[in-house]
Each structure stands twice: as C-alpha cells, then as structure tokens.
PDB file of C-alpha atoms in Angstrom:
ATOM      1  CA  UNK A1401       0.000   0.000   0.000  1.00  0.00           C
ATOM      2  CA  UNK A1402       1.188   3.557  -0.524  1.00  0.00           C
ATOM      3  CA  UNK A1403       3.280   5.217   2.134  1.00  0.00           C
ATOM      4  CA  UNK A1404       2.483   8.478   3.866  1.00  0.00           C
ATOM      5  CA  UNK A1405       1.595  11.141   1.326  1.00  0.00           C
ATOM      6  CA  UNK A1406       1.978   8.808  -1.669  1.00  0.00           C
ATOM      7  CA  UNK A1407      -0.664   8.720  -4.372  1.00  0.00           C
ATOM      8  CA  UNK A1408      -2.293   5.344  -5.010  1.00  0.00           C
ATOM      9  CA  UNK A1409      -3.809   5.923  -8.451  1.00  0.00           C
ATOM     10  CA  UNK A1410      -1.883   7.313 -11.399  1.00  0.00           C
ATOM     11  CA  UNK A1411      -5.030   8.428 -13.237  1.00  0.00           C
ATOM     12  CA  UNK A1412      -8.450   9.461 -11.987  1.00  0.00           C
ATOM     13  CA  UNK A1413     -11.522  10.024 -14.141  1.00  0.00           C
ATOM     14  CA  UNK A1414     -14.895  10.999 -12.676  1.00  0.00           C
ATOM     15  CA  UNK A1415     -17.746  11.109 -15.182  1.00  0.00           C
ATOM     16  CA  UNK A1416     -21.400  10.200 -15.414  1.00  0.00           C
ATOM     17  CA  UNK A1417     -22.213   7.364 -17.823  1.00  0.00           C
ATOM     18  CA  UNK A1418     -23.452   9.653 -20.556  1.00  0.00           C
ATOM     19  CA  UNK A1419     -22.206   9.423 -24.112  1.00  0.00           C
ATOM     20  CA  UNK A1420     -20.840  12.957 -24.457  1.00  0.00           C
ATOM     21  CA  UNK A1421     -18.228  12.111 -21.790  1.00  0.00           C
ATOM     22  CA  UNK A1422     -16.555   9.897 -24.449  1.00  0.00           C
ATOM     23  CA  UNK A1423     -16.059   6.884 -22.200  1.00  0.00           C
ATOM     24  CA  UNK A1424     -15.402   4.444 -25.090  1.00  0.00           C
ATOM     25  CA  UNK A1425     -12.573   6.737 -26.249  1.00  0.00           C
ATOM     26  CA  UNK A1426     -11.175   6.704 -22.711  1.00  0.00           C
ATOM     27  CA  UNK A1427     -11.325   2.885 -22.632  1.00  0.00           C
ATOM     28  CA  UNK A1428      -9.586   2.705 -26.026  1.00  0.00           C
ATOM     29  CA  UNK A1429      -6.822   5.002 -24.770  1.00  0.00           C
ATOM     30  CA  UNK A1430      -6.269   2.833 -21.690  1.00  0.00           C
ATOM     31  CA  UNK A1431      -6.230  -0.254 -23.923  1.00  0.00           C
ATOM     32  CA  UNK A1432      -3.479   1.332 -26.079  1.00  0.00           C
ATOM     33  CA  UNK A1433      -1.484   2.384 -22.993  1.00  0.00           C
ATOM     34  CA  UNK A1434      -1.701  -1.127 -21.538  1.00  0.00           C
ATOM     35  CA  UNK A1435      -0.808  -2.696 -24.905  1.00  0.00           C
ATOM     36  CA  UNK A1436       2.305  -0.485 -25.009  1.00  0.00           C
ATOM     37  CA  UNK A1437       3.402  -1.836 -21.619  1.00  0.00           C
ATOM     38  CA  UNK A1438       2.262   1.064 -19.441  1.00  0.00           C
ATOM     39  CA  UNK A1439       0.336  -0.434 -16.523  1.00  0.00           C
ATOM     40  CA  UNK A1440      -1.007   2.653 -14.881  1.00  0.00           C
ATOM     41  CA  UNK A1441      -3.176   2.305 -11.824  1.00  0.00           C
ATOM     42  CA  UNK A1442      -6.497   3.913 -12.823  1.00  0.00           C
ATOM     43  CA  UNK A1443      -9.684   4.721 -10.954  1.00  0.00           C
ATOM     44  CA  UNK A1444     -12.767   5.570 -12.977  1.00  0.00           C
ATOM     45  CA  UNK A1445     -15.729   6.661 -10.845  1.00  0.00           C
ATOM     46  CA  UNK A1446     -18.849   6.487 -12.974  1.00  0.00           C
ATOM     47  CA  UNK A1447     -22.359   7.187 -11.657  1.00  0.00           C
ATOM     48  CA  UNK A1448     -25.023   5.521 -13.809  1.00  0.00           C
ATOM     49  CA  UNK A1449     -28.529   6.956 -14.077  1.00  0.00           C
ATOM     50  CA  UNK A1450     -31.569   4.745 -13.555  1.00  0.00           C
ATOM     51  CA  UNK A1451     -32.450   2.864 -16.714  1.00  0.00           C
ATOM     52  CA  UNK A1452     -34.904   4.584 -19.031  1.00  0.00           C
ATOM     53  CA  UNK A1453     -35.442   3.095 -22.466  1.00  0.00           C
ATOM     54  CA  UNK A1454     -35.986   6.596 -23.870  1.00  0.00           C
ATOM     55  CA  UNK A1455     -32.429   7.615 -22.813  1.00  0.00           C
ATOM     56  CA  UNK A1456     -30.501   4.761 -24.485  1.00  0.00           C
ATOM     57  CA  UNK A1457     -29.243   7.162 -27.166  1.00  0.00           C
ATOM     58  CA  UNK A1458     -27.601   9.449 -24.600  1.00  0.00           C
ATOM     59  CA  UNK A1459     -26.661   7.146 -21.690  1.00  0.00           C
ATOM     60  CA  UNK A1460     -23.851   4.591 -21.850  1.00  0.00           C
ATOM     61  CA  UNK A1461     -25.686   1.763 -20.091  1.00  0.00           C
ATOM     62  CA  UNK A1462     -23.365  -0.927 -21.512  1.00  0.00           C
ATOM     63  CA  UNK A1463     -20.287   0.433 -19.747  1.00  0.00           C
ATOM     64  CA  UNK A1464     -19.619  -2.713 -17.702  1.00  0.00           C
ATOM     65  CA  UNK A1465     -20.040  -4.970 -20.754  1.00  0.00           C
ATOM     66  CA  UNK A1466     -17.579  -2.901 -22.808  1.00  0.00           C
ATOM     67  CA  UNK A1467     -15.078  -2.705 -19.918  1.00  0.00           C
ATOM     68  CA  UNK A1468     -15.264  -6.478 -19.378  1.00  0.00           C
ATOM     69  CA  UNK A1469     -14.698  -7.141 -23.095  1.00  0.00           C
ATOM     70  CA  UNK A1470     -11.670  -4.818 -23.327  1.00  0.00           C
ATOM     71  CA  UNK A1471      -9.723  -5.672 -20.180  1.00  0.00           C
ATOM     72  CA  UNK A1472      -8.484  -8.919 -18.689  1.00  0.00           C
ATOM     73  CA  UNK A1473      -9.019  -9.832 -15.058  1.00  0.00           C
ATOM     74  CA  UNK A1474      -5.338  -9.070 -14.423  1.00  0.00           C
ATOM     75  CA  UNK A1475      -5.672  -5.610 -16.021  1.00  0.00           C
ATOM     76  CA  UNK A1476      -8.778  -4.896 -13.943  1.00  0.00           C
ATOM     77  CA  UNK A1477      -6.571  -5.142 -10.851  1.00  0.00           C
ATOM     78  CA  UNK A1478      -4.940  -1.913 -12.101  1.00  0.00           C
ATOM     79  CA  UNK A1479      -7.889  -0.326 -13.880  1.00  0.00           C
ATOM     80  CA  UNK A1480     -10.676   0.015 -11.321  1.00  0.00           C
ATOM     81  CA  UNK A1481     -14.105   0.858 -12.727  1.00  0.00           C
ATOM     82  CA  UNK A1482     -16.381   1.969  -9.908  1.00  0.00           C
ATOM     83  CA  UNK A1483     -19.925   2.165 -11.253  1.00  0.00           C
ATOM     84  CA  UNK A1484     -22.544   3.572  -8.906  1.00  0.00           C
ATOM     85  CA  UNK A1485     -26.278   3.302  -9.429  1.00  0.00           C
ATOM     86  CA  UNK A1486     -27.547   5.149  -6.373  1.00  0.00           C
ATOM     87  CA  UNK A1487     -27.894   8.827  -5.450  1.00  0.00           C
ATOM     88  CA  UNK A1488     -27.422   9.792  -9.094  1.00  0.00           C
ATOM     89  CA  UNK A1489     -25.700  11.986 -10.186  1.00  0.00           C
ATOM     90  CA  UNK A1490     -23.676  12.661  -7.020  1.00  0.00           C
ATOM     91  CA  UNK A1491     -23.329   9.462  -4.949  1.00  0.00           C
ATOM     92  CA  UNK A1492     -20.452  10.774  -2.817  1.00  0.00           C
ATOM     93  CA  UNK A1493     -20.340  13.720  -0.462  1.00  0.00           C
ATOM     94  CA  UNK A1494     -17.529  16.227  -1.222  1.00  0.00           C
ATOM     95  CA  UNK A1495     -15.217  14.953   1.538  1.00  0.00           C
ATOM     96  CA  UNK A1496     -15.389  11.371   0.270  1.00  0.00           C
ATOM     97  CA  UNK A1497     -14.845  12.433  -3.327  1.00  0.00           C
ATOM     98  CA  UNK A1498     -11.899  14.587  -2.208  1.00  0.00           C
ATOM     99  CA  UNK A1499     -10.238  11.450  -0.829  1.00  0.00           C
ATOM    100  CA  UNK A1500     -10.084   9.972  -4.339  1.00  0.00           C
ATOM    101  CA  UNK A1501      -8.658  13.204  -5.775  1.00  0.00           C
ATOM    102  CA  UNK A1502      -5.995  13.457  -3.067  1.00  0.00           C
ATOM    103  CA  UNK A1503      -5.079   9.807  -3.707  1.00  0.00           C
ATOM    104  CA  UNK A1504      -4.423  10.312  -7.445  1.00  0.00           C
ATOM    105  CA  UNK A1505      -1.626  11.879  -9.491  1.00  0.00           C
ATOM    106  CA  UNK A1506      -3.369  13.053 -12.672  1.00  0.00           C
ATOM    107  CA  UNK A1507      -6.976  13.757 -13.600  1.00  0.00           C
ATOM    108  CA  UNK A1508      -8.265  13.016 -17.098  1.00  0.00           C
ATOM    109  CA  UNK A1509     -11.455  14.081 -18.828  1.00  0.00           C
ATOM    110  CA  UNK A1510     -12.343  12.893 -22.323  1.00  0.00           C
ATOM    111  CA  UNK A1511     -15.352  15.071 -23.176  1.00  0.00           C
ATOM    112  CA  UNK A1512     -14.880  17.211 -26.258  1.00  0.00           C
ATOM    113  CA  UNK A1513     -17.963  19.328 -25.568  1.00  0.00           C
ATOM    114  CA  UNK A1514     -18.005  20.226 -21.889  1.00  0.00           C
ATOM    115  CA  UNK A1515     -19.282  23.487 -20.486  1.00  0.00           C
ATOM    116  CA  UNK A1516     -18.322  24.110 -16.841  1.00  0.00           C
ATOM    117  CA  UNK A1517     -16.232  21.086 -15.947  1.00  0.00           C
ATOM    118  CA  UNK A1518     -16.752  20.782 -12.185  1.00  0.00           C
ATOM    119  CA  UNK A1519     -14.801  17.542 -11.861  1.00  0.00           C
ATOM    120  CA  UNK A1520     -11.730  19.112 -13.495  1.00  0.00           C
ATOM    121  CA  UNK A1521     -12.041  22.161 -11.242  1.00  0.00           C
ATOM    122  CA  UNK A1522     -12.023  19.801  -8.250  1.00  0.00           C
ATOM    123  CA  UNK A1523      -8.784  18.334  -9.579  1.00  0.00           C
ATOM    124  CA  UNK A1524      -7.138  21.751  -9.860  1.00  0.00           C
ATOM    125  CA  UNK A1525      -8.287  22.686  -6.351  1.00  0.00           C
ATOM    126  CA  UNK A1526      -6.696  19.411  -5.191  1.00  0.00           C
ATOM    127  CA  UNK A1527      -3.425  20.398  -6.875  1.00  0.00           C
ATOM    128  CA  UNK A1528      -3.694  17.832  -9.674  1.00  0.00           C
ATOM    129  CA  UNK A1529      -2.749  18.340 -13.295  1.00  0.00           C
ATOM    130  CA  UNK A1530      -5.592  17.764 -15.756  1.00  0.00           C
ATOM    131  CA  UNK A1531      -5.393  16.179 -19.197  1.00  0.00           C
ATOM    132  CA  UNK A1532      -8.308  17.077 -21.453  1.00  0.00           C
ATOM    133  CA  UNK A1533      -9.523  18.917 -24.505  1.00  0.00           C
ATOM    134  CA  UNK A1534      -9.704  22.711 -24.665  1.00  0.00           C
ATOM    135  CA  UNK A1535     -13.310  22.824 -23.412  1.00  0.00           C
ATOM    136  CA  UNK A1536     -12.239  21.120 -20.170  1.00  0.00           C
ATOM    137  CA  UNK A1537      -9.621  23.796 -19.508  1.00  0.00           C
ATOM    138  CA  UNK A1538     -11.982  26.678 -20.241  1.00  0.00           C
ATOM    139  CA  UNK A1539     -12.436  27.398 -16.516  1.00  0.00           C
ATOM    140  CA  UNK A1540      -8.740  28.244 -16.147  1.00  0.00           C
ATOM    141  CA  UNK A1541      -7.293  31.641 -16.994  1.00  0.00           C
ATOM    142  CA  UNK A1542      -5.438  31.428 -20.338  1.00  0.00           C
ATOM    143  CA  UNK A1543      -2.008  31.706 -18.703  1.00  0.00           C
ATOM    144  CA  UNK A1544      -2.714  28.546 -16.650  1.00  0.00           C
ATOM    145  CA  UNK A1545      -3.900  26.424 -19.587  1.00  0.00           C
ATOM    146  CA  UNK A1546      -0.420  24.963 -19.903  1.00  0.00           C
ATOM    147  CA  UNK A1547       1.574  22.199 -18.198  1.00  0.00           C
ATOM    148  CA  UNK A1548       1.892  21.435 -15.359  1.00  0.00           C
ATOM    149  CA  UNK A1549      -1.707  22.557 -14.740  1.00  0.00           C
ATOM    150  CA  UNK A1550      -3.361  21.561 -17.984  1.00  0.00           C
ATOM    151  CA  UNK A1551      -2.276  19.255 -20.792  1.00  0.00           C
ATOM    152  CA  UNK A1552      -4.455  20.006 -23.791  1.00  0.00           C
ATOM    153  CA  UNK A1553      -5.375  17.277 -26.266  1.00  0.00           C
ATOM    154  CA  UNK A1554      -6.489  18.290 -29.732  1.00  0.00           C
ATOM    155  CA  UNK A1555      -7.611  14.791 -30.692  1.00  0.00           C
ATOM    156  CA  UNK A1556      -8.320  11.615 -28.718  1.00  0.00           C
ATOM    157  CA  UNK A1557      -5.054   9.908 -29.675  1.00  0.00           C
ATOM    158  CA  UNK A1558      -3.142  12.818 -28.053  1.00  0.00           C
ATOM    159  CA  UNK A1559      -4.128  11.394 -24.661  1.00  0.00           C
ATOM    160  CA  UNK A1560      -1.808   8.425 -25.358  1.00  0.00           C
ATOM    161  CA  UNK A1561       1.231  10.709 -25.052  1.00  0.00           C
ATOM    162  CA  UNK A1562      -0.140  13.429 -22.763  1.00  0.00           C
ATOM    163  CA  UNK A1563      -1.084  11.080 -19.910  1.00  0.00           C
ATOM    164  CA  UNK A1564       2.414   9.522 -19.630  1.00  0.00           C
ATOM    165  CA  UNK A1565       3.924  13.015 -19.925  1.00  0.00           C
ATOM    166  CA  UNK A1566       1.725  14.421 -17.125  1.00  0.00           C
ATOM    167  CA  UNK A1567       2.401  11.425 -14.873  1.00  0.00           C
ATOM    168  CA  UNK A1568       6.146  11.625 -15.575  1.00  0.00           C
ATOM    169  CA  UNK A1569       6.279  15.348 -14.840  1.00  0.00           C
ATOM    170  CA  UNK A1570       4.259  14.822 -11.640  1.00  0.00           C
ATOM    171  CA  UNK A1571       6.718  12.146 -10.481  1.00  0.00           C
ATOM    172  CA  UNK A1572       9.782  14.256 -11.384  1.00  0.00           C
ATOM    173  CA  UNK A1573       8.401  17.248  -9.479  1.00  0.00           C
ATOM    174  CA  UNK A1574       7.636  15.060  -6.455  1.00  0.00           C
ATOM    175  CA  UNK A1575      11.176  13.632  -6.459  1.00  0.00           C
ATOM    176  CA  UNK A1576      12.727  17.096  -6.808  1.00  0.00           C
ATOM    177  CA  UNK A1577      10.578  18.803  -4.236  1.00  0.00           C
TER     178      UNK A1577
END
C-alpha cells in the first residue's frame, strides 16, 4: 500500500455514464497504454442513471459490458471501474470524493464538448494536473492552460502521449521537491 503522502492511483476520471463524456474513447486510450506496456493504476468513478429506455441514445448503459470485453481480469486489478447506481448523479459527499482526488496523481477528462467542468475544477483545487480537450480547460485563466496545470489534447489519440507526460512530470516534481 502507498506510504504516507503517496498517491495510489496514477489516473483518476470521474464522469457520469453519458455518451458525451466519451467513455469508449477513454477505454480505447487505456487499452493502447496497456498494450504499449504502461500499466497505470487507474480509478474511474462512474455514476449511472436509472435505466430509461428513452435515454438509451444518450446514456452509456453498456459500460460494464464494454469494460469487461476490453480488459483482462489481471488488467482490472490496475484499472478500477467503480460504477454507482444510487444517489445519481452525485453518490459521494464532497469529503469522500476529495479522498479519491488526493489519492491520485493526474486527472483526465475525455469530453470534447463540456461546459463548466466541475470535476476538473475539483482536480485543480486538489493540486492535480488535468489532461483534457480545450473545453475542459476553459475554466482556467489562459495563462494557466499549460503544463503542469493543464495538458491540452487536440484529438483523442493525443491522450496516449499526454497522460504519460503528465504522470512523468508529476513524479519528477515530487522527487525534486
């Protein structure tokens, strides 16, 4: 287990199971990272709304099925998918959610059309770098939309290099400071 002050997860993603959060793209990125030999410890907290047939076009109800098809049981020991189907959309109180942020190195958000990204703002308040598309960083002043605060992806495949870069820079800064 991690020592005092050490982060347990390399990557944290908090997103509702709705399609505009681009969860399949996130899964594909993790698949590519794992295939390249990078076994990051990942926590994905994903509240799922109650099932409504009329919302199948906008809600990613098959998240568990897709996750199970993409990742082996061994990989799931490193990539933790925490789906929650109660108290939607906010199953955790702020103090509990803050525990997960404080226990992670880098926050990622895959949406390419996000308005006021509260989960990314929680990451910045926690002192975490964020990897995401320009819309995710829109809450930051322009001068802070740069590493080590924000790593901006222009396309989904950019996450494959930006996540290792953000994690590496986090670890270097920790070792230097």
